[in-house]
Coordinates of C-alpha atoms (C1' of nucleotides) in Angstrom, one line a residue:
Chain A
X26 CA -11.4 -20.9 -21.7
X27 CA -8.4 -21.9 -23.6
X28 CA -6.6 -18.6 -23.9
X29 CA -3.4 -18.3 -21.9
X30 CA -2.8 -14.8 -20.7
X31 CA -1.1 -12.6 -23.2
X32 CA 1.9 -10.8 -21.9
X33 CA 1.2 -7.4 -20.4
X34 CA 1.5 -5.7 -23.7
X35 CA -1.4 -3.4 -22.6
X36 CA -2.9 -3.4 -26.0
X37 CA -6.3 -1.8 -25.8
X38 CA -9.0 -4.3 -25.7
X39 CA -9.4 -6.0 -29.0
X40 CA -12.7 -7.3 -30.1
X41 CA -12.6 -10.8 -31.5
X42 CA -13.7 -11.4 -35.1
X43 CA -14.4 -14.5 -37.0
X44 CA -15.4 -14.8 -40.7
X45 CA -15.9 -18.5 -40.8
X46 CA -17.2 -21.2 -38.6
X47 CA -13.8 -22.2 -37.2
X48 CA -14.7 -20.5 -34.0
X49 CA -17.9 -22.4 -33.8
X50 CA -16.2 -25.7 -34.2
X51 CA -13.7 -24.7 -31.5
X52 CA -16.7 -23.9 -29.2
X53 CA -18.3 -27.2 -29.9
X54 CA -15.0 -29.0 -29.3
X55 CA -14.6 -27.3 -25.9
X56 CA -17.8 -29.0 -24.9
X57 CA -18.1 -32.2 -26.9
X58 CA -15.9 -34.7 -28.7
X59 CA -16.0 -34.5 -32.4
X60 CA -14.1 -36.6 -34.9
X61 CA -12.3 -34.7 -37.6
X62 CA -14.8 -35.7 -40.2
X63 CA -17.5 -34.3 -38.1
X64 CA -15.6 -31.1 -37.5
X65 CA -15.2 -30.8 -41.3
X66 CA -18.9 -31.3 -41.8
X67 CA -19.7 -28.5 -39.5
X68 CA -17.0 -26.3 -41.0
X69 CA -18.5 -27.0 -44.4
X70 CA -21.9 -25.5 -43.5
X71 CA -22.6 -22.8 -46.0
X72 CA -22.8 -19.4 -44.4
X73 CA -24.0 -16.0 -45.5
X74 CA -22.4 -12.9 -44.1
X75 CA -24.7 -10.2 -42.8
X76 CA -23.5 -6.9 -41.2
X77 CA -26.0 -5.4 -38.8
X78 CA -25.6 -1.8 -37.6
X79 CA -25.8 -1.0 -33.9
X80 CA -29.2 -0.9 -32.2
X81 CA -31.0 -2.9 -34.9
X82 CA -33.4 -5.8 -34.3
X83 CA -32.4 -8.3 -36.8
X84 CA -34.6 -11.1 -35.6
X85 CA -38.0 -9.7 -34.6
X86 CA -39.6 -11.1 -31.5
X87 CA -41.9 -14.0 -32.3
X88 CA -41.0 -14.2 -35.9
X89 CA -40.3 -17.5 -37.6
X90 CA -36.8 -17.8 -39.0
X91 CA -35.1 -20.1 -41.5
X92 CA -31.5 -19.4 -40.4
X93 CA -29.3 -19.6 -37.3
X94 CA -27.1 -16.6 -36.5
X95 CA -23.5 -17.1 -35.6
X96 CA -21.9 -14.0 -34.1
X97 CA -18.7 -13.2 -35.9
X98 CA -18.1 -9.9 -34.2
X99 CA -20.0 -7.4 -32.1
X100 CA -22.5 -8.0 -29.4
X101 CA -26.1 -9.3 -29.5
X102 CA -28.9 -9.4 -26.9
X103 CA -31.8 -11.8 -26.8
X104 CA -34.8 -9.8 -25.7
X105 CA -38.3 -10.3 -24.5
X106 CA -40.9 -7.7 -24.1
X107 CA -43.9 -6.8 -22.1
X108 CA -46.9 -4.7 -23.1
X109 CA -45.9 -1.4 -21.4
X110 CA -42.9 -1.3 -23.7
X111 CA -40.1 -2.3 -21.3
X112 CA -37.7 -4.9 -22.4
X113 CA -36.0 -7.8 -20.7
X114 CA -32.7 -9.0 -22.0
X115 CA -32.4 -12.7 -21.3
X116 CA -29.0 -13.3 -22.8
X117 CA -25.9 -11.6 -24.2
X118 CA -24.3 -13.3 -27.1
X119 CA -20.6 -12.7 -27.9
X120 CA -18.5 -13.5 -30.9
X121 CA -18.2 -17.3 -31.1
X122 CA -21.8 -17.9 -30.0
X123 CA -24.4 -19.4 -32.2
X124 CA -27.1 -17.1 -30.9
X125 CA -30.1 -19.1 -31.9
X126 CA -29.0 -22.6 -32.5
X127 CA -32.3 -23.6 -30.9
X128 CA -34.2 -22.2 -33.8
X129 CA -32.9 -25.0 -36.0
X130 CA -35.4 -27.3 -34.3
X131 CA -38.0 -24.7 -33.3
X132 CA -38.0 -21.9 -35.8
X133 CA -40.6 -19.8 -34.0
X134 CA -38.6 -17.2 -32.1
X135 CA -37.8 -17.8 -28.5
X136 CA -37.1 -14.0 -28.3
X137 CA -35.9 -11.2 -30.5
X138 CA -32.3 -10.6 -31.3
X139 CA -30.8 -7.1 -31.2
X140 CA -27.3 -5.9 -32.2
X141 CA -26.0 -3.8 -29.4
X142 CA -23.1 -2.5 -31.5
X143 CA -22.1 -3.0 -35.1
X144 CA -22.2 -6.7 -35.5
X145 CA -21.3 -9.3 -38.1
X146 CA -23.5 -12.3 -38.4
X147 CA -22.9 -15.5 -40.3
X148 CA -26.3 -17.0 -41.2
X149 CA -26.6 -20.8 -41.5
X150 CA -29.8 -22.3 -42.7
X151 CA -31.8 -24.5 -40.4
X152 CA -32.0 -27.1 -43.0
X153 CA -28.2 -27.4 -43.3
X154 CA -27.9 -27.6 -39.5
X155 CA -30.5 -30.3 -39.2
X156 CA -29.0 -32.3 -42.1
X157 CA -25.6 -32.4 -40.5
X158 CA -27.1 -33.3 -37.2
X159 CA -29.0 -36.1 -38.8
X160 CA -26.0 -37.4 -40.6
X161 CA -23.6 -37.3 -37.6
X162 CA -25.1 -38.2 -34.3
X163 CA -22.1 -36.8 -32.4
X164 CA -22.7 -33.5 -34.0
X165 CA -26.4 -33.6 -33.0
X166 CA -25.4 -34.3 -29.5
X167 CA -22.9 -31.4 -29.6
X168 CA -25.6 -29.1 -30.8
X169 CA -28.0 -30.3 -28.2
X170 CA -25.4 -29.8 -25.5
X171 CA -24.6 -26.3 -26.7
X172 CA -28.3 -25.5 -26.3
X173 CA -28.3 -26.9 -22.8
X174 CA -25.4 -24.7 -21.8
X175 CA -27.4 -21.8 -23.0
X176 CA -30.3 -22.9 -20.9
X177 CA -28.1 -23.3 -17.9
X178 CA -27.0 -19.7 -18.3
X179 CA -30.6 -18.6 -18.6
X180 CA -31.6 -20.4 -15.4
X181 CA -28.9 -18.5 -13.5
X182 CA -30.1 -15.3 -15.1
X183 CA -33.6 -16.0 -13.8
X184 CA -32.2 -16.5 -10.3
X185 CA -30.1 -13.4 -10.6
X186 CA -33.0 -11.2 -11.6
X187 CA -35.5 -12.8 -9.2
X188 CA -33.6 -13.0 -6.0
X189 CA -30.8 -10.5 -5.7
X190 CA -30.6 -6.7 -5.2
X191 CA -29.4 -4.4 -7.9
X192 CA -25.8 -4.3 -7.0
X193 CA -25.5 -8.0 -6.9
X194 CA -27.2 -8.4 -10.2
X195 CA -24.8 -6.1 -11.9
X196 CA -21.9 -7.8 -10.3
X197 CA -23.1 -11.1 -11.4
X198 CA -23.5 -10.0 -15.0
X199 CA -20.0 -8.6 -15.0
X200 CA -18.6 -11.9 -13.6
X201 CA -20.5 -14.0 -16.2
X202 CA -19.3 -11.9 -19.1
X203 CA -15.7 -11.8 -17.8
X204 CA -15.6 -15.6 -17.8
X205 CA -17.3 -15.9 -21.1
X206 CA -14.9 -13.4 -22.7
X207 CA -12.2 -15.6 -21.4
X208 CA -10.8 -13.1 -18.8
X209 CA -11.9 -15.2 -16.0
X210 CA -8.5 -16.3 -14.6
X211 CA -8.6 -16.0 -10.9
X212 CA -5.3 -14.1 -10.4
X213 CA -5.3 -10.7 -8.8
X214 CA -4.3 -8.9 -12.0
X215 CA -6.4 -6.2 -13.4
X216 CA -8.9 -7.5 -15.8
X217 CA -10.2 -5.5 -18.7
X218 CA -12.4 -6.4 -21.5
X219 CA -14.7 -4.8 -24.1
X220 CA -18.3 -5.2 -23.4
X221 CA -20.0 -2.6 -25.6
X222 CA -23.2 -2.0 -23.7
X223 CA -24.7 1.3 -22.4
X224 CA -26.3 1.5 -19.0
X225 CA -29.7 1.3 -20.4
X226 CA -29.0 -2.1 -21.8
X227 CA -27.4 -3.3 -18.5
X228 CA -30.7 -2.1 -17.0
X229 CA -32.7 -4.3 -19.3
X230 CA -30.5 -7.2 -18.5
X231 CA -30.7 -6.8 -14.8
X232 CA -34.4 -5.8 -14.7
X233 CA -33.6 -2.4 -13.2
X234 CA -33.8 1.2 -14.5
X235 CA -30.8 2.9 -16.1
X236 CA -30.9 5.4 -13.2
X237 CA -30.5 2.6 -10.7
X238 CA -27.9 0.8 -12.8
X239 CA -25.9 4.0 -12.6
X240 CA -26.1 4.0 -8.8
X241 CA -25.1 0.4 -8.6
X242 CA -22.1 1.0 -10.9
X243 CA -21.1 3.9 -8.8
X244 CA -21.3 1.7 -5.7
X245 CA -19.1 -0.9 -7.3
X246 CA -16.7 1.8 -8.4
X247 CA -16.5 3.4 -5.0
X248 CA -15.8 0.0 -3.5
X249 CA -12.9 -0.3 -5.9
X250 CA -14.3 -3.4 -7.3
X251 CA -15.0 -2.6 -11.0
X252 CA -15.9 0.1 -13.4
X253 CA -17.8 0.1 -16.7
X254 CA -16.9 3.0 -19.0
X255 CA -17.4 3.5 -22.7
X256 CA -18.1 -0.2 -23.1
X257 CA -14.9 -1.3 -21.3
X258 CA -15.2 -3.3 -18.2
X259 CA -12.3 -3.0 -15.7
X260 CA -12.2 -5.3 -12.8
X261 CA -10.0 -4.2 -9.9
X262 CA -11.0 -6.9 -7.4
X263 CA -12.2 -10.1 -8.9
X264 CA -12.8 -11.8 -5.6
X265 CA -14.9 -9.0 -4.3
X266 CA -16.9 -8.9 -7.5
X267 CA -17.6 -12.6 -7.2
X268 CA -18.7 -12.1 -3.7
X269 CA -20.8 -9.1 -4.5
X270 CA -22.5 -11.1 -7.3
X271 CA -22.7 -14.3 -5.4
X272 CA -21.2 -15.8 -8.5
X273 CA -20.4 -19.4 -8.9
X274 CA -18.9 -20.1 -12.3
X275 CA -19.7 -23.8 -12.3
X276 CA -22.8 -23.3 -14.4
X277 CA -20.7 -21.9 -17.2
X278 CA -18.3 -24.8 -17.3
X279 CA -18.8 -27.1 -20.1
X280 CA -18.7 -30.6 -19.1
X281 CA -15.4 -31.8 -20.5
X282 CA -14.2 -34.4 -18.0
X283 CA -12.6 -37.1 -20.1
X284 CA -14.9 -39.9 -19.0
X285 CA -17.9 -37.9 -19.7
X286 CA -17.1 -37.0 -23.2
X287 CA -16.6 -40.6 -24.0
X288 CA -18.3 -41.3 -27.3
X289 CA -21.0 -43.9 -27.3
X290 CA -20.2 -44.8 -30.9
X291 CA -16.7 -45.4 -32.1
X292 CA -15.3 -42.7 -34.4
Chain B
X108 CA -66.5 -14.5 3.8
X109 CA -68.8 -15.3 1.0
X110 CA -67.4 -18.6 0.0
X111 CA -70.5 -20.5 -0.7
X112 CA -69.0 -21.9 -3.9
X113 CA -69.7 -25.5 -4.5
X114 CA -67.5 -27.1 -1.9
X115 CA -66.9 -30.7 -2.5
X116 CA -69.9 -31.4 -4.7
X117 CA -68.3 -31.3 -8.1
X118 CA -66.2 -34.0 -9.6
X119 CA -62.9 -33.8 -7.8
X120 CA -59.9 -32.7 -9.8
X121 CA -58.1 -35.8 -10.8
X122 CA -54.4 -35.8 -10.9
X123 CA -52.9 -37.6 -13.9
X124 CA -50.7 -40.6 -13.2
X125 CA -48.5 -42.6 -15.5
X126 CA -46.5 -45.7 -14.7
X127 CA -44.7 -46.1 -17.9
X128 CA -43.2 -43.9 -20.6
X129 CA -46.3 -43.9 -22.9
X130 CA -47.0 -40.4 -21.8
X131 CA -43.5 -39.4 -22.6
X132 CA -43.9 -40.8 -26.1
X133 CA -47.1 -38.9 -26.5
X134 CA -45.4 -35.8 -25.4
X135 CA -42.7 -36.2 -27.9
X136 CA -45.2 -37.0 -30.6
X137 CA -47.0 -33.8 -29.9
X138 CA -43.9 -31.9 -30.7
X139 CA -42.0 -34.1 -33.2
X140 CA -42.6 -36.7 -35.8
X141 CA -41.5 -40.2 -34.8
X142 CA -41.8 -43.4 -36.7
X143 CA -43.3 -46.3 -34.9
X144 CA -40.0 -48.1 -34.5
X145 CA -38.6 -44.9 -32.9
X146 CA -41.6 -44.7 -30.6
X147 CA -41.0 -48.3 -29.6
X148 CA -37.4 -47.6 -28.9
X149 CA -38.3 -44.8 -26.5
X150 CA -41.0 -46.9 -24.8
X151 CA -38.4 -49.6 -24.3
X152 CA -36.2 -47.5 -22.2
X153 CA -35.7 -49.2 -18.9
X154 CA -37.2 -47.3 -16.0
X155 CA -37.0 -47.5 -12.3
X156 CA -39.9 -46.3 -10.2
X157 CA -39.1 -43.9 -7.3
X158 CA -41.6 -42.4 -4.9
X159 CA -40.7 -39.1 -3.4
X160 CA -42.5 -37.7 -0.4
X161 CA -43.7 -34.1 -0.4
X162 CA -41.1 -31.4 0.2
X163 CA -38.1 -33.5 -0.5
X164 CA -35.2 -32.5 -2.7
X165 CA -34.5 -35.5 -4.7
X166 CA -31.9 -34.0 -7.0
X167 CA -29.7 -31.7 -4.9
X168 CA -28.5 -28.4 -6.5
X169 CA -25.3 -28.8 -8.4
X170 CA -25.0 -32.5 -8.0
X171 CA -24.1 -34.7 -10.8
X172 CA -26.7 -37.3 -11.8
X173 CA -26.8 -40.4 -13.9
X174 CA -30.5 -40.6 -14.5
X175 CA -33.2 -38.4 -16.0
X176 CA -36.5 -38.0 -14.0
X177 CA -39.8 -38.5 -15.7
X178 CA -42.7 -37.2 -13.6
X179 CA -45.3 -40.0 -13.4
X180 CA -47.5 -38.1 -10.9
X181 CA -47.2 -35.2 -8.5
X182 CA -45.5 -31.9 -9.0
X183 CA -41.8 -31.0 -9.1
X184 CA -40.0 -27.6 -9.0
X185 CA -36.6 -26.8 -10.4
X186 CA -35.0 -24.5 -7.9
X187 CA -32.0 -22.2 -7.8
X188 CA -30.6 -20.7 -4.6
X189 CA -28.8 -17.7 -3.4
X190 CA -26.6 -17.4 -0.4
X191 CA -29.0 -15.7 1.9
X192 CA -31.2 -18.8 1.7
X193 CA -34.0 -17.6 -0.5
X194 CA -34.9 -19.9 -3.3
X195 CA -36.0 -19.2 -6.9
X196 CA -38.2 -21.7 -8.6
X197 CA -37.3 -21.6 -12.3
X198 CA -39.8 -24.2 -13.6
X199 CA -42.7 -26.4 -12.5
X200 CA -42.8 -29.9 -13.9
X201 CA -46.1 -31.7 -14.2
X202 CA -46.9 -35.3 -14.9
X203 CA -45.8 -36.2 -18.4
X204 CA -42.7 -34.0 -18.2
X205 CA -39.2 -35.4 -18.4
X206 CA -37.9 -32.9 -15.8
X207 CA -34.2 -33.0 -16.5
X208 CA -33.8 -34.5 -20.0
X209 CA -31.0 -32.0 -20.4
X210 CA -29.0 -33.8 -17.8
X211 CA -28.5 -36.7 -20.3
X212 CA -26.0 -34.5 -22.2
X213 CA -24.8 -32.4 -19.3
X214 CA -25.1 -34.3 -16.1
X215 CA -24.0 -31.5 -13.7
X216 CA -27.2 -30.2 -12.4
X217 CA -28.7 -27.1 -13.9
X218 CA -30.7 -26.7 -10.7
X219 CA -32.1 -28.8 -7.9
X220 CA -35.4 -30.7 -8.2
X221 CA -37.9 -30.7 -5.3
X222 CA -41.1 -32.6 -5.0
X223 CA -43.9 -30.2 -4.0
X224 CA -46.2 -33.0 -3.1
X225 CA -46.0 -36.8 -3.1
X226 CA -44.5 -37.5 -6.4
X227 CA -43.7 -40.6 -8.4
X228 CA -40.6 -40.5 -10.6
X229 CA -39.5 -42.9 -13.3
X230 CA -35.8 -42.8 -13.5
X231 CA -34.2 -43.4 -16.9
X232 CA -30.4 -43.7 -17.2
X233 CA -28.5 -41.1 -19.2
X234 CA -26.7 -43.8 -20.9
X235 CA -29.9 -45.4 -22.2
X236 CA -31.2 -42.0 -23.3
X237 CA -28.0 -41.2 -25.2
X238 CA -27.9 -44.6 -26.8
X239 CA -31.4 -44.3 -28.2
X240 CA -30.6 -40.8 -29.4
X241 CA -27.4 -42.0 -31.2
X242 CA -29.3 -44.8 -32.9
X243 CA -32.3 -42.8 -34.0
X244 CA -31.5 -39.3 -35.2
X245 CA -35.2 -38.4 -35.2
X246 CA -35.4 -39.3 -31.5
X247 CA -32.3 -37.2 -30.9
X248 CA -34.0 -34.3 -32.6
X249 CA -37.2 -34.9 -30.6
X250 CA -35.2 -34.8 -27.3
X251 CA -33.4 -31.7 -28.4
X252 CA -36.6 -30.0 -29.3
X253 CA -38.1 -31.0 -26.0
X254 CA -35.3 -29.2 -24.2
X255 CA -35.8 -26.1 -26.4
X256 CA -39.4 -25.9 -25.4
X257 CA -38.3 -26.0 -21.8
X258 CA -35.8 -23.2 -22.5
X259 CA -38.6 -21.2 -24.2
X260 CA -40.7 -21.5 -21.1
X261 CA -37.7 -20.4 -19.0
X262 CA -37.1 -17.4 -21.1
X263 CA -40.7 -16.3 -20.5
X264 CA -40.2 -17.0 -16.9
X265 CA -37.3 -14.6 -16.8
X266 CA -39.3 -11.9 -18.5
X267 CA -42.2 -12.5 -16.1
X268 CA -40.0 -12.2 -13.0
X269 CA -38.0 -9.3 -14.4
X270 CA -40.5 -6.9 -15.8
X271 CA -44.0 -7.4 -14.3
X272 CA -45.6 -6.5 -11.0
X273 CA -46.6 -9.1 -8.5
X274 CA -50.2 -9.5 -9.6
X275 CA -49.2 -10.0 -13.2
X276 CA -46.6 -12.5 -12.3
X277 CA -49.0 -14.6 -10.5
X278 CA -51.6 -14.3 -13.2
X279 CA -49.0 -15.3 -15.8
X280 CA -48.0 -18.4 -13.8
X281 CA -51.6 -19.5 -13.5
X282 CA -52.1 -19.0 -17.3
X283 CA -49.1 -21.1 -18.1
X284 CA -50.0 -23.9 -15.8
X285 CA -53.6 -23.9 -17.0
X286 CA -52.4 -24.4 -20.6
X287 CA -49.9 -27.0 -19.6
X288 CA -52.4 -28.9 -17.6
X289 CA -54.6 -28.9 -20.7
X290 CA -57.3 -26.6 -19.4
X291 CA -56.4 -23.8 -21.8
X292 CA -59.4 -23.8 -24.0
X293 CA -60.6 -20.2 -24.4
X294 CA -64.3 -20.7 -23.7
X295 CA -65.9 -18.9 -20.9
X296 CA -66.5 -21.9 -18.8
X297 CA -65.1 -22.2 -15.3
X298 CA -61.7 -23.8 -15.4
X299 CA -60.5 -25.8 -12.5
X300 CA -57.3 -27.8 -12.1
X301 CA -55.1 -29.3 -9.4
X302 CA -51.9 -27.4 -8.9
X303 CA -50.7 -28.5 -5.5
X304 CA -48.6 -25.6 -4.4
X305 CA -48.7 -23.5 -1.3
X306 CA -48.3 -19.7 -1.4
X307 CA -44.7 -19.9 -0.3
X308 CA -43.9 -21.9 -3.4
X309 CA -45.8 -19.5 -5.6
X310 CA -43.7 -16.8 -4.0
X311 CA -40.5 -18.6 -4.9
X312 CA -41.6 -19.0 -8.4
X313 CA -42.8 -15.4 -8.8
X314 CA -39.8 -13.9 -6.9
X315 CA -42.1 -12.4 -4.3
X316 CA -42.7 -13.1 -0.6
X317 CA -45.5 -15.3 0.5
X318 CA -47.1 -12.3 2.2
X319 CA -47.2 -10.5 -1.0
X320 CA -48.4 -13.5 -3.0
X321 CA -51.3 -13.7 -0.6
X322 CA -52.2 -10.1 -1.4
X323 CA -51.9 -10.6 -5.1
X324 CA -54.1 -13.7 -4.9
X325 CA -56.6 -11.7 -2.9
X326 CA -56.6 -9.0 -5.6
X327 CA -57.3 -11.6 -8.3
X328 CA -60.0 -13.1 -6.2
X329 CA -61.7 -9.8 -5.5
X330 CA -61.6 -9.1 -9.2
X331 CA -63.5 -12.3 -9.8
X332 CA -60.6 -13.6 -12.0
X333 CA -59.3 -16.6 -10.2
X334 CA -58.7 -18.3 -6.9
X335 CA -56.1 -20.7 -5.6
X336 CA -57.2 -22.7 -2.6
X337 CA -55.9 -26.0 -1.2
X338 CA -53.9 -26.6 -4.3
X339 CA -56.9 -26.1 -6.6
X340 CA -56.8 -23.3 -9.1
X341 CA -60.2 -22.0 -10.2
X342 CA -60.4 -19.6 -13.1
X343 CA -63.5 -17.5 -13.4
X344 CA -62.5 -15.2 -16.2
X345 CA -59.9 -16.6 -18.5
X346 CA -59.7 -13.5 -20.7
X347 CA -59.2 -11.2 -17.7
X348 CA -56.5 -13.5 -16.3
X349 CA -54.7 -13.5 -19.7
X350 CA -54.9 -9.7 -19.7
X351 CA -53.7 -9.4 -16.1
X352 CA -50.7 -11.7 -16.8
X353 CA -50.0 -10.2 -20.2
X354 CA -50.0 -13.8 -21.3
X355 CA -49.3 -14.9 -24.9
X356 CA -49.5 -18.7 -25.2
X357 CA -47.4 -18.9 -28.4
X358 CA -44.3 -19.7 -26.5
X359 CA -45.8 -22.9 -25.3
X360 CA -46.7 -24.1 -28.7
X361 CA -44.5 -26.8 -30.1
X362 CA -43.4 -26.4 -33.6
X363 CA -42.6 -29.6 -35.5
X364 CA -41.4 -30.3 -38.9
X365 CA -41.8 -27.3 -41.3
X366 CA -44.8 -28.9 -42.9
X367 CA -46.5 -29.5 -39.6
X368 CA -47.3 -27.5 -36.6
X369 CA -49.0 -28.8 -33.5
X370 CA -50.2 -27.3 -30.3
X371 CA -48.7 -28.5 -27.1
X372 CA -52.2 -29.4 -26.0
X373 CA -54.6 -30.5 -28.7
X374 CA -57.9 -28.7 -28.7
Chain C
dC79 C1' -58.0 -30.9 22.2
dG80 C1' -53.7 -29.0 21.4
dA81 C1' -49.9 -29.0 17.7
dG82 C1' -48.5 -27.4 13.6
dC83 C1' -48.9 -25.8 9.2
dA84 C1' -50.8 -22.5 6.0
dA85 C1' -53.4 -18.5 5.1
dT86 C1' -54.4 -13.9 6.4
dT87 C1' -54.0 -9.2 8.0
dG88 C1' -51.7 -4.9 9.9
dA89 C1' -47.9 -1.6 10.6
dG90 C1' -43.5 0.1 9.6
dT91 C1' -39.6 0.4 6.4
dC92 C1' -36.7 0.3 2.3
dG93 C1' -35.2 -0.6 -2.4
dC94 C1' -36.1 0.9 -6.5
dA95 C1' -39.0 3.5 -9.9
dT96 C1' -40.3 7.8 -11.5
dC97 C1' -39.7 12.5 -12.6
dA98 C1' -36.7 16.1 -13.5
dA99 C1' -32.5 18.4 -14.2
dG100 C1' -27.9 19.1 -15.2
dC101 C1' -23.6 17.4 -17.1
dT102 C1' -20.2 15.7 -20.6
dA103 C1' -18.2 14.6 -24.9
dG104 C1' -18.3 13.9 -29.7
dG105 C1' -20.3 15.5 -34.0
dT106 C1' -22.0 18.9 -37.2
dG107 C1' -22.8 23.0 -39.6
dG108 C1' -22.8 28.0 -40.1
Chain D
dC218 C1' -14.1 28.6 -34.3
dC219 C1' -17.9 28.6 -31.8
dA220 C1' -23.1 27.4 -31.3
dC221 C1' -25.7 23.8 -31.2
dC222 C1' -27.3 19.0 -31.0
dT223 C1' -27.6 14.5 -29.3
dA224 C1' -26.6 10.3 -26.7
dG225 C1' -25.2 8.8 -22.6
dC226 C1' -24.0 9.6 -17.9
dT227 C1' -24.9 11.6 -13.2
dT228 C1' -27.5 13.4 -9.4
dG229 C1' -31.5 14.9 -6.5
dA230 C1' -36.3 14.6 -4.8
dT231 C1' -40.4 12.0 -4.1
dG232 C1' -43.6 8.1 -4.1
dC233 C1' -45.0 3.4 -4.4
dG234 C1' -44.6 -1.6 -4.5
dA235 C1' -42.8 -5.0 -2.1
dC236 C1' -40.3 -6.6 2.1
dT237 C1' -40.1 -7.4 7.0
dC238 C1' -41.8 -8.2 11.4
dA239 C1' -45.5 -9.6 14.0
dA240 C1' -49.9 -11.3 15.4
dT241 C1' -54.2 -13.8 14.4
dT242 C1' -57.1 -17.0 12.3
dG243 C1' -58.4 -21.1 10.3
dC244 C1' -57.5 -26.0 9.1
dT245 C1' -56.0 -30.7 9.4
dC246 C1' -54.5 -34.3 12.0
dG247 C1' -52.6 -37.2 15.6

DNA sequence: CGAGCAATTGAGTCGCATCAAGCTAGGTGG
DNA sequence: CCACCTAGCTTGATGCGACTCAATTGCTCG
């Protein structure tokens, strides 16, 4: 949301990577007001680096955990499952996300976490998270708000899966990820970003089969709207994509209007 | 048709009703540990009673609000919408729920709220909610946890809508509501509870059409599993309903401090 | 007693699942 | 250097679950 557009250097898509919690603090600051002491407290949270290979479930469904997972690089999906074996992806988490911040106050898993490509995780213990929240009310509120944003995305996800046809669902997912990856400027330029998923995973997100995802992608390609190839999303016509996905970005927008982030307690 | 079931002879299903926040405190206590001073602080939140007639949207989609809505009596749905006019219900809120506690930290609506029957709301200002959260970290954590439970339900909802057939979706919704209404004991007795929805609204929740909901309900009835009539759910075979809905109640179970776990509904 | 919802049922259609191949590209070993 | 393997992508044929349109039956209530 803060990135200005880099000049047209046409560098191939570069995946972001963070090895400390700076990016997490930036994320919180984009949504909440934190004093510098509070920011330092969050930054000081002890982390443990864990590298997860592609296609590995690193938080099993329904398990109880003792740590939150910050995504330093890579891509993670939150998945639910039904008995016949099919999976439903309920969220994608990109670098900069604390994928399961919610587990700090409710450790029993809300869903499993799977790495969709090689992924670096920074683990932060629930205890540490709750302690800093206890000590700094503004941090607690920032954490709370972060979880609410996640829930807002999830609600849109349910609407997307429940009430749109396949093509619209795919378009909506591409729109959402474009915005979240920070390529969501509304100009007519060509947008390109790395989104390392295969069609099978898009299918699990959109509640379709991979065969049908393929046909939906073909339809979007033949309309000259967008393509997904080798984990690279290329958007030719942003407006058409928004229209196809019935996408309204307001649900992604953190609430940062000045009068709303007013602190209730002086810094 | 063979409906010689006891018509109006039994004790009528009684809808719960609360005119203060006692029930909210009880709800929080079932999920979090609160000292008596903290409980009193929540109880002391000023409320404003609002009566909403059936089928009225009292929080429009996308609007910004200044109050949270506690459900004193009745039934409320959180709805999303797509352009062609069809609606997707993403949550039911029953008496005792703070339907949009999340709006305290993110006032722009996550979804509209509609009363499905005559409903009494207790409005609590965001400011008051945030102040008590700032003052009492344990209360903040309780609020946060409450929102997480809501998100956990939403995640299951997405899985339900995305990856099950119509009959299973309906069965799952009935299971969820049975547990949340507190009728979720596992004995073989007949379960009956008021759930004042029409088939159209079940359809919006399950992402089906009302015609198809009707057929799914008929199937459940003909299997002697459950019926829904005049807003009364009657469950004949709980185990079969759980099986049909692939229902696992663990996602509804609140988890409190590490040393203490409690069920959402005490047994 | 008719008006108006909600529930019900039927017939026709379509989106998507399913099954089944083939295709492509990168990797690996003989 | 080619033969093979595998993962992912693409395409076709067929069937079913759910939608749509449409008509009928209760049910409640003024």
